[in-house]
C-alpha atoms as a PDB file:
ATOM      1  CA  UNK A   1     -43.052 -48.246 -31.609  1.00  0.00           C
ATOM      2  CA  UNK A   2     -43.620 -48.407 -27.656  1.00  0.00           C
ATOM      3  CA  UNK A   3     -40.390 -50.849 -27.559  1.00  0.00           C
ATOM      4  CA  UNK A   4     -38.040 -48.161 -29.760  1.00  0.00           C
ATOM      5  CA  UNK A   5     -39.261 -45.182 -27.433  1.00  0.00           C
ATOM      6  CA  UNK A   6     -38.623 -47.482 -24.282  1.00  0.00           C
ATOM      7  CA  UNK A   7     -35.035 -48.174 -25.415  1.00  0.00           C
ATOM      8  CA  UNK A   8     -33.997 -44.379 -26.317  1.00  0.00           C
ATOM      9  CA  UNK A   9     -36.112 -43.854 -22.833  1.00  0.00           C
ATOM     10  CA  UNK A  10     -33.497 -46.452 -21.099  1.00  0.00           C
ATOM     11  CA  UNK A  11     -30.370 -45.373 -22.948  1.00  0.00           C
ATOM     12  CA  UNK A  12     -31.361 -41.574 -22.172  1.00  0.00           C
ATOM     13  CA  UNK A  13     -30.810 -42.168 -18.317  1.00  0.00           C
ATOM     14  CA  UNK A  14     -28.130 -44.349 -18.051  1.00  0.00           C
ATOM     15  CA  UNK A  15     -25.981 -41.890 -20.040  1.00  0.00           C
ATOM     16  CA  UNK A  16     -27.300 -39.200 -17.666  1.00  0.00           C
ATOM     17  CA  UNK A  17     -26.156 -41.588 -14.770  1.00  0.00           C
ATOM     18  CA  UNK A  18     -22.606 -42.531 -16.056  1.00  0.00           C
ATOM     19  CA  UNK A  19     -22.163 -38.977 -17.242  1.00  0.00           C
ATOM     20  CA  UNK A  20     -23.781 -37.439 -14.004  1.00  0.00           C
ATOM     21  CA  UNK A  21     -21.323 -39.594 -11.932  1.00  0.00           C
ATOM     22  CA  UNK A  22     -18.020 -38.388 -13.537  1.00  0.00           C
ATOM     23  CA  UNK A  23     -15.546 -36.364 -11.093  1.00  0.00           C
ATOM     24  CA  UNK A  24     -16.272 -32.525 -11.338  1.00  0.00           C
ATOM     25  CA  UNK A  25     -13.252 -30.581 -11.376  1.00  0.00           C
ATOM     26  CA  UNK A  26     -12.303 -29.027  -7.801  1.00  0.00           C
ATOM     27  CA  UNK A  27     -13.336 -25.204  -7.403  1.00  0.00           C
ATOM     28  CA  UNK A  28     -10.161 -23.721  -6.510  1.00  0.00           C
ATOM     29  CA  UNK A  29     -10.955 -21.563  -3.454  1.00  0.00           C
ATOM     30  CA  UNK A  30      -9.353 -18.384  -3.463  1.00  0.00           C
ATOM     31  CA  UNK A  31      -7.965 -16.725  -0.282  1.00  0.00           C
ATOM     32  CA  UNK A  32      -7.044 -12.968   0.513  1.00  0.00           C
ATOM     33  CA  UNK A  33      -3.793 -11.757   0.380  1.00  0.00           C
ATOM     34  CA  UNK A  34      -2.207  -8.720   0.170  1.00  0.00           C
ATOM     35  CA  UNK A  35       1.850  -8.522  -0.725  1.00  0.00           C
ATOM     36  CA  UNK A  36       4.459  -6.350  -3.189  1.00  0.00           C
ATOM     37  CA  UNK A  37       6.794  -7.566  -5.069  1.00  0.00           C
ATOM     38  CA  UNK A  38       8.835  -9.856  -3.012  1.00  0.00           C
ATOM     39  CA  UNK A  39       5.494 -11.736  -2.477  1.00  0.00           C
ATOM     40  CA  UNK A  40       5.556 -11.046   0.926  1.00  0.00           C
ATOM     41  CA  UNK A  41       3.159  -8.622   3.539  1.00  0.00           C
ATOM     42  CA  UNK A  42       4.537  -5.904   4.242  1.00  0.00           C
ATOM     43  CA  UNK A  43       4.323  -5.131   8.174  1.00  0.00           C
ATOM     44  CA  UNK A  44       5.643  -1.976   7.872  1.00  0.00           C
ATOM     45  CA  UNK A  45       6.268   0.913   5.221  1.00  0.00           C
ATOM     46  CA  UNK A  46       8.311   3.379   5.906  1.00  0.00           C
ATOM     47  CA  UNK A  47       8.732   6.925   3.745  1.00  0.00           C
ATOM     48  CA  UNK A  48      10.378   9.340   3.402  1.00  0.00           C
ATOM     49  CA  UNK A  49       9.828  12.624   4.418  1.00  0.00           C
ATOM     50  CA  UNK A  50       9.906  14.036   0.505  1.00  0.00           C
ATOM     51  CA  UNK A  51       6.926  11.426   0.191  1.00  0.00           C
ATOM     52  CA  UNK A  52       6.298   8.795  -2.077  1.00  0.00           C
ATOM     53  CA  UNK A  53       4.278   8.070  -5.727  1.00  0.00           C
ATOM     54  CA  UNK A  54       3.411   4.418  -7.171  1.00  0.00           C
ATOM     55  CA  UNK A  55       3.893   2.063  -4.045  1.00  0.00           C
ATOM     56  CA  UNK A  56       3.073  -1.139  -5.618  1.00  0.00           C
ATOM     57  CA  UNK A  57       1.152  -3.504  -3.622  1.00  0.00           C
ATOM     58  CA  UNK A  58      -0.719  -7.044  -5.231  1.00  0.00           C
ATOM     59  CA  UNK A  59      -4.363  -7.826  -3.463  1.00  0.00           C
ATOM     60  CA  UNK A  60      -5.827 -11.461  -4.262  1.00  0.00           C
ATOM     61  CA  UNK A  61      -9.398 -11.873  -2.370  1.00  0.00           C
ATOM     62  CA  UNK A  62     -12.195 -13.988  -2.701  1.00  0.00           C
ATOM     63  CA  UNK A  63     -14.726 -12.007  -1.804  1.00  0.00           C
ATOM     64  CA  UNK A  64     -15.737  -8.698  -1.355  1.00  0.00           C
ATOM     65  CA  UNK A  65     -12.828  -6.998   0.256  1.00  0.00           C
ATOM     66  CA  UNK A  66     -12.654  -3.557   2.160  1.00  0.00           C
ATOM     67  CA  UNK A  67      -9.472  -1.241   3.004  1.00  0.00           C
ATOM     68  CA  UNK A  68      -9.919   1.391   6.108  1.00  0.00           C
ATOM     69  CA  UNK A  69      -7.039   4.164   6.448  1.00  0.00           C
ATOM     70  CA  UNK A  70      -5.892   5.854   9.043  1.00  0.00           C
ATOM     71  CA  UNK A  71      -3.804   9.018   7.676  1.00  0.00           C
ATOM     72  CA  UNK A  72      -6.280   9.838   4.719  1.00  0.00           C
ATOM     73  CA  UNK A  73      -5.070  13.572   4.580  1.00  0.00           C
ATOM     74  CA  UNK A  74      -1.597  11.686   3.559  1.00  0.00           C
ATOM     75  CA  UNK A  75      -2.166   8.862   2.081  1.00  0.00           C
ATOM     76  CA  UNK A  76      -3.714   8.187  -1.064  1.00  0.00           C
ATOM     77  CA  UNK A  77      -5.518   4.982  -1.749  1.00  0.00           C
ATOM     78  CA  UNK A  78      -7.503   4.588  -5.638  1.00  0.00           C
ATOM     79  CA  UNK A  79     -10.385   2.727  -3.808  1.00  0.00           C
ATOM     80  CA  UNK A  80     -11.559   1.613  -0.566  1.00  0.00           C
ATOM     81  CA  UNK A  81     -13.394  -1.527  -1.324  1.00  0.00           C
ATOM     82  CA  UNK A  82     -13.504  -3.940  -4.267  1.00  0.00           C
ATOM     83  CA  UNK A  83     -14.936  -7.109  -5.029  1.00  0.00           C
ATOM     84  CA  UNK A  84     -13.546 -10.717  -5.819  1.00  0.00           C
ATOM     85  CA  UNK A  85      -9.966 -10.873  -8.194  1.00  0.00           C
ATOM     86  CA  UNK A  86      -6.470 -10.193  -8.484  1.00  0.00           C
ATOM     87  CA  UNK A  87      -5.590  -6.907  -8.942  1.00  0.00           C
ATOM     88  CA  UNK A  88      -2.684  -4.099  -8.360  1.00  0.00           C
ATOM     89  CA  UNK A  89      -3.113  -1.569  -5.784  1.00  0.00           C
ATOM     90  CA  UNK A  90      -0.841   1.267  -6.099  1.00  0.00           C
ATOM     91  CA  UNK A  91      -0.777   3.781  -2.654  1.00  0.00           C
ATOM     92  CA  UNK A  92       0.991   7.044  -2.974  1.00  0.00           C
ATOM     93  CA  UNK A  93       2.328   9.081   0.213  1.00  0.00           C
ATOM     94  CA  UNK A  94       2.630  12.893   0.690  1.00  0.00           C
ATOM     95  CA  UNK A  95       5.365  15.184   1.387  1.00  0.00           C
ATOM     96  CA  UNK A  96       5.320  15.863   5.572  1.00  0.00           C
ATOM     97  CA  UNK A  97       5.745  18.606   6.566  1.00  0.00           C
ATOM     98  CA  UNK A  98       5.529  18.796   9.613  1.00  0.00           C
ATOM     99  CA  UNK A  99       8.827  18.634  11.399  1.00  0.00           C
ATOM    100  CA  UNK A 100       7.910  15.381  13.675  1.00  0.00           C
ATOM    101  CA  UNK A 101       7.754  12.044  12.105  1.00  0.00           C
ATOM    102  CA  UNK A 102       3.645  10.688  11.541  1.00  0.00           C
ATOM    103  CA  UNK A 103       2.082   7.194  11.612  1.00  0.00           C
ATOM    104  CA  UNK A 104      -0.855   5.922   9.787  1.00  0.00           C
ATOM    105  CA  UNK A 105      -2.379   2.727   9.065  1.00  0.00           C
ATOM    106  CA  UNK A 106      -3.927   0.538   6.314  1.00  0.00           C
ATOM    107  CA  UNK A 107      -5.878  -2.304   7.264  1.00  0.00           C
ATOM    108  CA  UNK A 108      -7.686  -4.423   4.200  1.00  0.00           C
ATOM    109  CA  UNK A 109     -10.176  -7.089   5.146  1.00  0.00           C
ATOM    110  CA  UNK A 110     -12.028 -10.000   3.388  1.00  0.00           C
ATOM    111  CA  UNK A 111     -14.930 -11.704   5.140  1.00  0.00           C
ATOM    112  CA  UNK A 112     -13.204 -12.635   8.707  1.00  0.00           C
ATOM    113  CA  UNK A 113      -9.575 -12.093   7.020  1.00  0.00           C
ATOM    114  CA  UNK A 114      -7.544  -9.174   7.935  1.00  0.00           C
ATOM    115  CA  UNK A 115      -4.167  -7.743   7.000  1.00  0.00           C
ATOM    116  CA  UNK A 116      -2.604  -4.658   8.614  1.00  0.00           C
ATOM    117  CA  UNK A 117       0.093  -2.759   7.108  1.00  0.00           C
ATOM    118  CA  UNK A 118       1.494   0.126   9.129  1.00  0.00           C
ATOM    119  CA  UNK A 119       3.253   2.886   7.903  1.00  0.00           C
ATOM    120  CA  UNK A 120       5.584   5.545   9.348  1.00  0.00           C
ATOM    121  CA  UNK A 121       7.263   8.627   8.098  1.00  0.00           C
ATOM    122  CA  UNK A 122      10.627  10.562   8.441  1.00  0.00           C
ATOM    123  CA  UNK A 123       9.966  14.060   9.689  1.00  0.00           C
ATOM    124  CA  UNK A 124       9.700  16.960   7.194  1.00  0.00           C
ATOM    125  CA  UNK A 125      13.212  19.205   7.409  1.00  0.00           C
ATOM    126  CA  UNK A 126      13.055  22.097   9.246  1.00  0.00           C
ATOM    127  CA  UNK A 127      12.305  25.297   7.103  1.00  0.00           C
ATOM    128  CA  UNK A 128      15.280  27.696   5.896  1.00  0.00           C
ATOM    129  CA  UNK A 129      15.726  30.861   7.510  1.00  0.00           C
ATOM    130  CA  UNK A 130      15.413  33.286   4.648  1.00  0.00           C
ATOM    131  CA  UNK A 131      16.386  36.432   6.820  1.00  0.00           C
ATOM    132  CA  UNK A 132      18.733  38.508   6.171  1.00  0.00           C
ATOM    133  CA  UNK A 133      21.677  37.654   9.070  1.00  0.00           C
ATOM    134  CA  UNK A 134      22.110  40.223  11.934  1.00  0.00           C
ATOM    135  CA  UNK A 135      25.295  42.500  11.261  1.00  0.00           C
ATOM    136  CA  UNK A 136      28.019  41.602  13.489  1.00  0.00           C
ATOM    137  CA  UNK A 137      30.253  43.453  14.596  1.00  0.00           C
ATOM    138  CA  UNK A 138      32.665  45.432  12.152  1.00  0.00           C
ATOM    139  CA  UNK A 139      36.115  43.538  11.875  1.00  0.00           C
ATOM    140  CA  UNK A 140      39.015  45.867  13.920  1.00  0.00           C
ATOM    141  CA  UNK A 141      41.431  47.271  11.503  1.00  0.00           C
ATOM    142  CA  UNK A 142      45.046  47.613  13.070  1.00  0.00           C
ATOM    143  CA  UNK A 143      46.361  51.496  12.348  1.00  0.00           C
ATOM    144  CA  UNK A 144      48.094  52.415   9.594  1.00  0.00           C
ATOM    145  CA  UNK A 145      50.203  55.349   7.879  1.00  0.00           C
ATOM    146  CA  UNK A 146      50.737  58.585  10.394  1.00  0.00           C
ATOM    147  CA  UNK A 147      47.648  56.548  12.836  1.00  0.00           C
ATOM    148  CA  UNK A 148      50.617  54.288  14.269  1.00  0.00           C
ATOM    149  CA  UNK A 149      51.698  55.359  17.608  1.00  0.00           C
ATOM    150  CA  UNK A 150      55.098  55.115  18.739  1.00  0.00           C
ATOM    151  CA  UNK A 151      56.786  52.710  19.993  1.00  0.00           C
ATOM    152  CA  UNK A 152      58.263  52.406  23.431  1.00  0.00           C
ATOM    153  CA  UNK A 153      61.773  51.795  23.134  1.00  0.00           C
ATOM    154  CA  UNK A 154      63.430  49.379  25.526  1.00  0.00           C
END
């Protein structure tokens, strides 16, 4: 009986040792991106000044990742930090305005990774005058009937 449990006690650990030995599969590291839908990063995004809804941007990161804007009260952002994945990140920027152009700034980060998008906007039109226009003056009518003076004759 002590020989049959040696020999299952044997076989046991060298199939743990040729099956501990096999190649593990490579963990595929992910790194942090951030592009749209050319598959590129941005540098810069420019809107216009009637704003704009459903920018579509793509973030990849492999870790925790965190987004800081600059131009909050304009642009609108669904989160400011996430954790590891793929997901879409869809911005939307406000009307301006304001009649000078305005700048603002999204920068996402993933452990020492950063990416920087900047963003600009046209300036807002300039408001319509809705007052009434000053009179001018009366168009001159030229005399007619018994108002026409004479002419001098020649």
């Amino acid at each position: 009986m002590k020989a049959i449990i040696r020999y299952v006690v044997i076989f046991i650990s060298l199939s743990l040792l040729l099956f501990s030995c096999a190649e593990q599969p490579a963990m595929v590291e992910m790194k942090f991106a951030v592009y749209d839908s050319t598959g590129e990063t941005p540098k810069t995004i420019n809107v216009p000044a009637g704003g704009m809804t459903d920018y579509q941007l793509s973030l990849m990161a492999g870790n925790d990742w965190f987004l800081s804007v600059e131009g909050k009260e304009w642009i609108g952002v669904p989160r400011t930090s996430g954790t590891r994945g793929v997901m879409p990140f869809v911005i939307d920027f406000a009307a301006n305005e304001e009649q000078t152009p305005r700048y603002g700034r999204l920068e996402f980060s993933c452990g020492a990774e950063r990416q920087v998008i900047n963003v600009s906007q046209e300036a807002g039109k300039k408001p319509e005058d809705d007052s009434p226009a000053e009179p001018s003056d009366p168009p001159v009518e030229p005399p007619a009937g018994d108002n026409v003076p004479a002419a001098d004759v020649l």
